[in-house]
Amino acid sequence: MTDEDLETRTLHTREVATDSEHLEGLAASDGEPTYDVMNPWGEDGPAPVGQWRTDILGPAYQSQTIELIADAEGDNVATLVKYLPHRDPDVSENAKAFPKSVTLYLHGRNDYFFQTELAQTFAEAGSAFYALDLRKYGRSLRPWQTIGYTDNLNVYDEEIGEALDIIAEENPNLPLILSGHSTGGLIATLWAHRHPGAFDALILNSAWLEMHTLANLRTTVAPVLERIAQRNPRWEVPGGGGPGFYGRSLTQGWATSGLTVPQACADNPDDPAMKGWEYALAWKRPESYPIPAAWLDAILDGHNTVENDVHLSCPVLSMMSTSSYTGEEWSERVFSSDVVLDVEVIAERSMNLADCVTIARFPGKHDLFLSDPDVRTNVRHTMKRWIGAFVTPVE
């Protein structure tokens, strides 16, 4: 229903959520696993406030903590990550030239920034790259917080604004690209809508712009969900069991899948798509975690805004898979389809985001940058060509 680990809920939402009386009467489940959310930082702990320090991704990345206004759960922070291509031996030389633009990237739900090829791609396109781990996600998650919780997507204006101030100070007078994956794509789209003219381009990777059945499901569920959220904001929205194929495909890769390995992966045995992606499971969890009613209500409100109000002045590149897969059988399609969202819905909503919209589709996963190597290569080439065509450097 949502991003990454919410695949298990996505595939069954239609059966559960369309029955409004059933939705209002169900109880939340329990028994969720617990994680040490500070463990991925290691002995050094979180990045300092207002000061760059080498990030957990290695010497080519730096991060700093941004202090935010506290809420009912306590203190909040966000974390800004900066890519330093001149310290990366695996990136092309043209990525180390003086940038012609600058990019801010927003991750999805059950996610954080770890996709280093994404940073390399923007750098090779001449764009300085920054990623923001939003409050209560990834590097910004603290032990007293409910992972990913908010009841209003506008709350992210604070950290996005703070991040942009830092970026502008380091990269004055450069065109700005806003980019986002899945729920981060929705947040980015809504932010661009509320701040017309602030960005020069929007690049989306499987942006969660609508529910599976367009507005039909949303208009049925939203009134019931709103009532529940008002009475009990943290009530867990049920979503069914689901097979958990997305997380399995990411952590295990093709090598232990028991499936016929495509030649592109067989030729690259050390590629993460083959051997499994490495990331912090405390920050990007293999199983679903609860979906609070107030959070989903905020998401549906965002979808309504996208449908009825959003029309951006900047060019948009919206990328997604060529197919969705909702089957119950573990198969090769898990590795070449979006098993989280309905890509036809994403494509339809994307077309109305602006006057200038480019739709690009690839036989890849929900996060295209976690797909097979040949797919990732095509995604990277497409992005670089598009940035070269639509993001004009300052003369």
Short mmCIF file of C-alpha atoms in Angstrom, two decimals, residues 91-381:
data_model
loop_
_atom_site.label_atom_id
_atom_site.label_comp_id
_atom_site.label_asym_id
_atom_site.label_seq_id
_atom_site.Cartn_x
_atom_site.Cartn_y
_atom_site.Cartn_z
CA VAL A 91 32.78 7.35 -10.78
CA SER A 92 33.73 8.78 -14.18
CA GLU A 93 36.03 11.78 -14.42
CA ASN A 94 33.34 14.04 -15.88
CA ALA A 95 31.41 13.64 -12.61
CA LYS A 96 34.22 15.48 -10.85
CA ALA A 97 33.88 18.66 -12.91
CA PHE A 98 32.34 21.82 -11.49
CA PRO A 99 28.57 21.18 -11.27
CA LYS A 100 26.08 22.85 -13.58
CA SER A 101 23.08 22.11 -11.33
CA VAL A 102 22.31 20.72 -7.88
CA THR A 103 19.91 17.95 -6.82
CA LEU A 104 18.03 17.23 -3.59
CA TYR A 105 16.73 13.66 -3.30
CA LEU A 106 13.94 12.38 -1.01
CA HIS A 107 13.69 8.66 -0.14
CA GLY A 108 10.51 6.59 0.20
CA ARG A 109 8.76 5.03 3.19
CA ASN A 110 10.67 2.26 4.96
CA ASP A 111 13.74 3.67 3.28
CA TYR A 112 16.74 5.93 3.60
CA PHE A 113 19.45 7.08 1.20
CA PHE A 114 21.95 4.34 0.39
CA GLN A 115 21.69 4.07 -3.42
CA THR A 116 25.18 5.23 -4.37
CA GLU A 117 24.60 4.71 -8.11
CA LEU A 118 21.89 7.35 -7.89
CA ALA A 119 24.39 9.91 -6.58
CA GLN A 120 26.90 8.92 -9.25
CA THR A 121 24.28 9.33 -11.98
CA PHE A 122 23.42 12.87 -10.99
CA ALA A 123 27.11 13.77 -10.67
CA GLU A 124 27.83 12.36 -14.14
CA ALA A 125 24.98 14.53 -15.42
CA GLY A 126 26.75 17.57 -13.96
CA SER A 127 24.59 17.91 -10.85
CA ALA A 128 25.89 18.22 -7.30
CA PHE A 129 23.99 15.64 -5.25
CA TYR A 130 22.42 15.85 -1.81
CA ALA A 131 19.98 13.43 -0.16
CA LEU A 132 17.74 14.14 2.81
CA ASP A 133 16.80 11.48 5.35
CA LEU A 134 13.51 12.90 6.58
CA ARG A 135 12.53 13.01 10.25
CA LYS A 136 11.88 9.59 11.80
CA TYR A 137 13.49 7.76 8.87
CA GLY A 138 16.93 6.24 8.43
CA ARG A 139 19.73 8.38 9.80
CA SER A 140 17.12 10.64 11.41
CA LEU A 141 15.24 7.93 13.33
CA ARG A 142 15.66 7.99 17.10
CA PRO A 143 14.70 5.33 19.69
CA TRP A 144 11.75 7.29 21.11
CA GLN A 145 10.11 7.81 17.72
CA THR A 146 7.51 5.93 15.70
CA ILE A 147 9.25 5.14 12.43
CA GLY A 148 8.02 7.36 9.61
CA TYR A 149 5.08 8.78 11.54
CA THR A 150 3.42 12.04 10.60
CA ASP A 151 -0.18 13.14 10.25
CA ASN A 152 0.59 15.94 7.76
CA LEU A 153 2.96 15.78 4.80
CA ASN A 154 3.45 19.54 4.97
CA VAL A 155 5.57 19.01 8.09
CA TYR A 156 8.49 18.10 5.82
CA ASP A 157 8.63 21.69 4.60
CA GLU A 158 10.83 22.42 7.62
CA GLU A 159 13.69 20.04 6.81
CA ILE A 160 13.44 20.57 3.07
CA GLY A 161 13.72 24.31 3.63
CA GLU A 162 16.67 23.90 6.00
CA ALA A 163 18.40 21.57 3.55
CA LEU A 164 17.90 24.00 0.68
CA ASP A 165 19.47 26.81 2.70
CA ILE A 166 22.60 24.68 3.20
CA ILE A 167 22.64 23.63 -0.45
CA ALA A 168 22.22 27.19 -1.72
CA GLU A 169 25.07 28.42 0.45
CA GLU A 170 27.39 25.76 -1.00
CA ASN A 171 26.06 25.96 -4.58
CA PRO A 172 24.90 29.53 -5.25
CA ASN A 173 22.97 30.39 -8.40
CA LEU A 174 22.73 26.86 -9.78
CA PRO A 175 19.53 25.33 -11.22
CA LEU A 176 17.79 23.08 -8.69
CA ILE A 177 16.49 19.57 -9.33
CA LEU A 178 14.10 17.96 -6.85
CA SER A 179 13.95 14.17 -6.98
CA GLY A 180 12.04 11.54 -5.04
CA HIS A 181 11.26 7.83 -4.88
CA SER A 182 7.80 6.43 -4.09
CA THR A 183 6.41 8.26 -1.04
CA GLY A 184 9.36 10.64 -1.38
CA GLY A 185 8.15 11.30 -4.91
CA LEU A 186 4.74 12.25 -3.57
CA ILE A 187 6.31 14.53 -0.95
CA ALA A 188 8.56 16.12 -3.59
CA THR A 189 5.64 16.70 -5.96
CA LEU A 190 3.53 18.32 -3.25
CA TRP A 191 6.45 20.48 -2.10
CA ALA A 192 7.08 21.69 -5.65
CA HIS A 193 3.36 22.48 -5.93
CA ARG A 194 3.40 24.57 -2.75
CA HIS A 195 6.60 26.37 -3.78
CA PRO A 196 6.17 27.29 -7.46
CA GLY A 197 9.37 28.38 -9.13
CA ALA A 198 11.63 27.03 -6.38
CA PHE A 199 12.92 24.17 -8.55
CA ASP A 200 13.92 23.94 -12.19
CA ALA A 201 13.05 20.26 -12.67
CA LEU A 202 11.36 17.33 -10.93
CA ILE A 203 12.63 13.75 -11.38
CA LEU A 204 10.49 10.93 -10.00
CA ASN A 205 11.32 7.25 -9.49
CA SER A 206 8.08 5.26 -9.07
CA ALA A 207 6.35 8.13 -7.29
CA TRP A 208 3.35 7.09 -5.17
CA LEU A 209 0.90 9.52 -6.72
CA GLU A 210 -2.32 7.52 -6.31
CA MET A 211 -3.91 4.36 -4.94
CA HIS A 212 -4.23 1.19 -7.00
CA THR A 213 -7.64 1.98 -8.47
CA LEU A 214 -7.17 5.71 -8.91
CA ALA A 215 -9.59 7.93 -7.04
CA ASN A 216 -12.31 5.25 -6.79
CA LEU A 217 -10.69 3.48 -3.85
CA ARG A 218 -9.53 6.72 -2.29
CA THR A 219 -12.94 8.37 -2.29
CA THR A 220 -14.47 5.23 -0.77
CA VAL A 221 -11.95 4.80 2.01
CA ALA A 222 -10.98 8.39 2.81
CA PRO A 223 -14.10 9.45 4.78
CA VAL A 224 -13.97 6.34 6.96
CA LEU A 225 -10.24 6.64 7.47
CA GLU A 226 -10.56 10.31 8.39
CA ARG A 227 -13.05 9.47 11.15
CA ILE A 228 -10.78 6.75 12.49
CA ALA A 229 -7.73 9.03 12.37
CA GLN A 230 -9.54 11.72 14.32
CA ARG A 231 -10.50 9.26 17.09
CA ASN A 232 -7.31 7.19 17.14
CA PRO A 233 -4.51 8.61 14.95
CA ARG A 234 -2.20 5.64 15.53
CA TRP A 235 -4.75 2.93 14.86
CA GLU A 236 -3.08 0.39 12.59
CA VAL A 237 -4.66 0.07 9.17
CA PRO A 238 -4.94 -3.64 8.27
CA GLY A 239 -3.66 -4.74 4.93
CA GLY A 240 -3.37 -8.50 4.67
CA GLY A 241 -0.38 -10.81 4.86
CA GLY A 242 1.17 -10.73 1.41
CA PRO A 243 4.19 -12.73 0.23
CA GLY A 244 6.93 -10.16 1.00
CA PHE A 245 8.56 -10.66 -2.38
CA TYR A 246 10.07 -7.18 -2.70
CA GLY A 247 12.23 -7.34 0.41
CA ARG A 248 13.22 -10.91 -0.38
CA SER A 249 14.35 -9.97 -3.89
CA LEU A 250 16.45 -7.10 -2.53
CA THR A 251 18.22 -8.89 0.31
CA GLN A 252 18.74 -12.27 -1.37
CA GLY A 253 19.22 -11.30 -5.01
CA TRP A 254 19.13 -13.70 -7.94
CA ALA A 255 21.89 -15.96 -6.61
CA THR A 256 19.71 -17.70 -4.03
CA SER A 257 16.35 -17.09 -5.69
CA GLY A 258 15.97 -20.57 -7.17
CA LEU A 259 14.90 -18.89 -10.42
CA THR A 260 16.45 -18.78 -13.88
CA VAL A 261 19.11 -16.08 -13.69
CA PRO A 262 19.09 -13.60 -16.60
CA GLN A 263 22.31 -13.35 -18.57
CA ALA A 264 22.91 -9.73 -17.55
CA CYS A 265 23.13 -10.85 -13.93
CA ALA A 266 25.00 -14.08 -14.62
CA ASP A 267 27.66 -11.98 -16.36
CA ASN A 268 27.94 -9.79 -13.24
CA PRO A 269 28.16 -12.18 -10.26
CA ASP A 270 29.31 -9.42 -7.90
CA ASP A 271 26.48 -7.07 -8.78
CA PRO A 272 24.11 -6.37 -5.85
CA ALA A 273 21.15 -7.52 -7.94
CA MET A 274 22.84 -10.91 -8.10
CA LYS A 275 24.17 -11.32 -4.56
CA GLY A 276 21.71 -9.09 -2.70
CA TRP A 277 21.75 -5.44 -1.72
CA GLU A 278 23.42 -4.42 1.52
CA TYR A 279 21.65 -1.86 3.68
CA ALA A 280 20.72 -1.23 7.31
CA LEU A 281 17.76 -3.46 8.16
CA ALA A 282 16.94 -1.29 11.18
CA TRP A 283 16.24 1.56 8.75
CA LYS A 284 14.85 -0.38 5.78
CA ARG A 285 12.99 -3.31 7.26
CA PRO A 286 12.30 -6.59 5.49
CA GLU A 287 8.81 -6.93 6.97
CA SER A 288 5.89 -4.51 7.07
CA TYR A 289 5.53 -2.22 10.03
CA PRO A 290 2.23 -0.67 11.12
CA ILE A 291 0.48 1.90 8.96
CA PRO A 292 -1.06 4.48 11.32
CA ALA A 293 -4.48 5.74 10.29
CA ALA A 294 -3.44 9.40 10.52
CA TRP A 295 -0.40 8.77 8.32
CA LEU A 296 -2.45 7.08 5.61
CA ASP A 297 -5.07 9.81 5.86
CA ALA A 298 -2.31 12.34 5.12
CA ILE A 299 -1.18 10.28 2.13
CA LEU A 300 -4.71 10.12 0.71
CA ASP A 301 -5.05 13.87 1.17
CA GLY A 302 -1.83 14.24 -0.82
CA HIS A 303 -3.23 12.02 -3.57
CA ASN A 304 -6.33 14.18 -3.72
CA THR A 305 -4.16 17.28 -4.12
CA VAL A 306 -2.18 15.64 -6.93
CA GLU A 307 -5.38 14.75 -8.78
CA ASN A 308 -7.15 18.08 -8.41
CA ASP A 309 -4.61 20.84 -7.84
CA VAL A 310 -1.06 20.04 -8.89
CA HIS A 311 0.19 21.56 -12.13
CA LEU A 312 3.86 22.46 -12.06
CA SER A 313 5.71 25.03 -14.11
CA CYS A 314 8.94 23.00 -14.28
CA PRO A 315 9.62 19.99 -16.56
CA VAL A 316 9.03 16.56 -15.03
CA LEU A 317 10.69 13.21 -15.67
CA SER A 318 8.55 10.43 -14.21
CA MET A 319 10.08 6.95 -14.35
CA MET A 320 8.44 3.66 -13.47
CA SER A 321 8.44 -0.03 -14.28
CA THR A 322 6.83 -1.41 -17.42
CA SER A 323 4.61 -3.68 -15.33
CA SER A 324 3.21 -4.39 -11.88
CA TYR A 325 3.07 -7.86 -10.37
CA THR A 326 0.48 -8.81 -7.76
CA GLY A 327 0.78 -12.58 -8.01
CA GLU A 328 1.18 -14.95 -5.09
CA GLU A 329 3.84 -17.03 -6.83
CA TRP A 330 7.57 -16.38 -6.47
CA SER A 331 8.73 -15.88 -10.04
CA GLU A 332 11.12 -14.03 -12.31
CA ARG A 333 8.54 -11.25 -12.63
CA VAL A 334 9.31 -10.14 -9.08
CA PHE A 335 12.69 -8.94 -10.36
CA SER A 336 11.36 -7.08 -13.41
CA SER A 337 8.10 -5.58 -12.09
CA ASP A 338 6.85 -3.16 -9.46
CA VAL A 339 5.35 -5.35 -6.73
CA VAL A 340 4.48 -2.34 -4.56
CA LEU A 341 2.51 0.09 -6.74
CA ASP A 342 0.29 0.10 -9.82
CA VAL A 343 2.50 1.51 -12.57
CA GLU A 344 -0.41 2.28 -14.89
CA VAL A 345 -1.90 4.52 -12.22
CA ILE A 346 1.45 6.23 -11.70
CA ALA A 347 1.80 6.86 -15.43
CA GLU A 348 -1.72 8.27 -15.69
CA ARG A 349 -1.28 10.65 -12.77
CA SER A 350 2.17 11.70 -13.97
CA MET A 351 0.85 12.93 -17.30
CA ASN A 352 -1.05 15.77 -15.62
CA LEU A 353 1.73 17.01 -13.32
CA ALA A 354 2.90 19.71 -15.74
CA ASP A 355 2.75 20.87 -19.34
CA CYS A 356 6.15 19.28 -19.99
CA VAL A 357 6.21 15.68 -18.73
CA THR A 358 8.45 12.84 -19.89
CA ILE A 359 7.34 9.30 -19.06
CA ALA A 360 10.12 6.69 -19.09
CA ARG A 361 9.47 3.03 -18.34
CA PHE A 362 11.86 0.17 -17.68
CA PRO A 363 11.49 -3.56 -16.87
CA GLY A 364 12.67 -3.00 -13.32
CA LYS A 365 11.66 -3.09 -9.68
CA HIS A 366 9.76 -0.58 -7.58
CA ASP A 367 13.02 1.27 -6.92
CA LEU A 368 14.51 1.30 -10.39
CA PHE A 369 17.97 1.87 -8.92
CA LEU A 370 17.72 -1.52 -7.18
CA SER A 371 16.93 -3.37 -10.42
CA ASP A 372 19.11 -5.61 -12.58
CA PRO A 373 22.35 -4.09 -13.94
CA ASP A 374 21.17 -3.66 -17.54
CA VAL A 375 18.01 -1.91 -16.35
CA ARG A 376 19.98 0.39 -14.07
CA THR A 377 22.29 1.27 -16.95
CA ASN A 378 19.32 2.29 -19.10
CA VAL A 379 17.81 4.31 -16.26
CA ARG A 380 21.09 6.13 -15.73
CA HIS A 381 21.49 6.94 -19.42
#
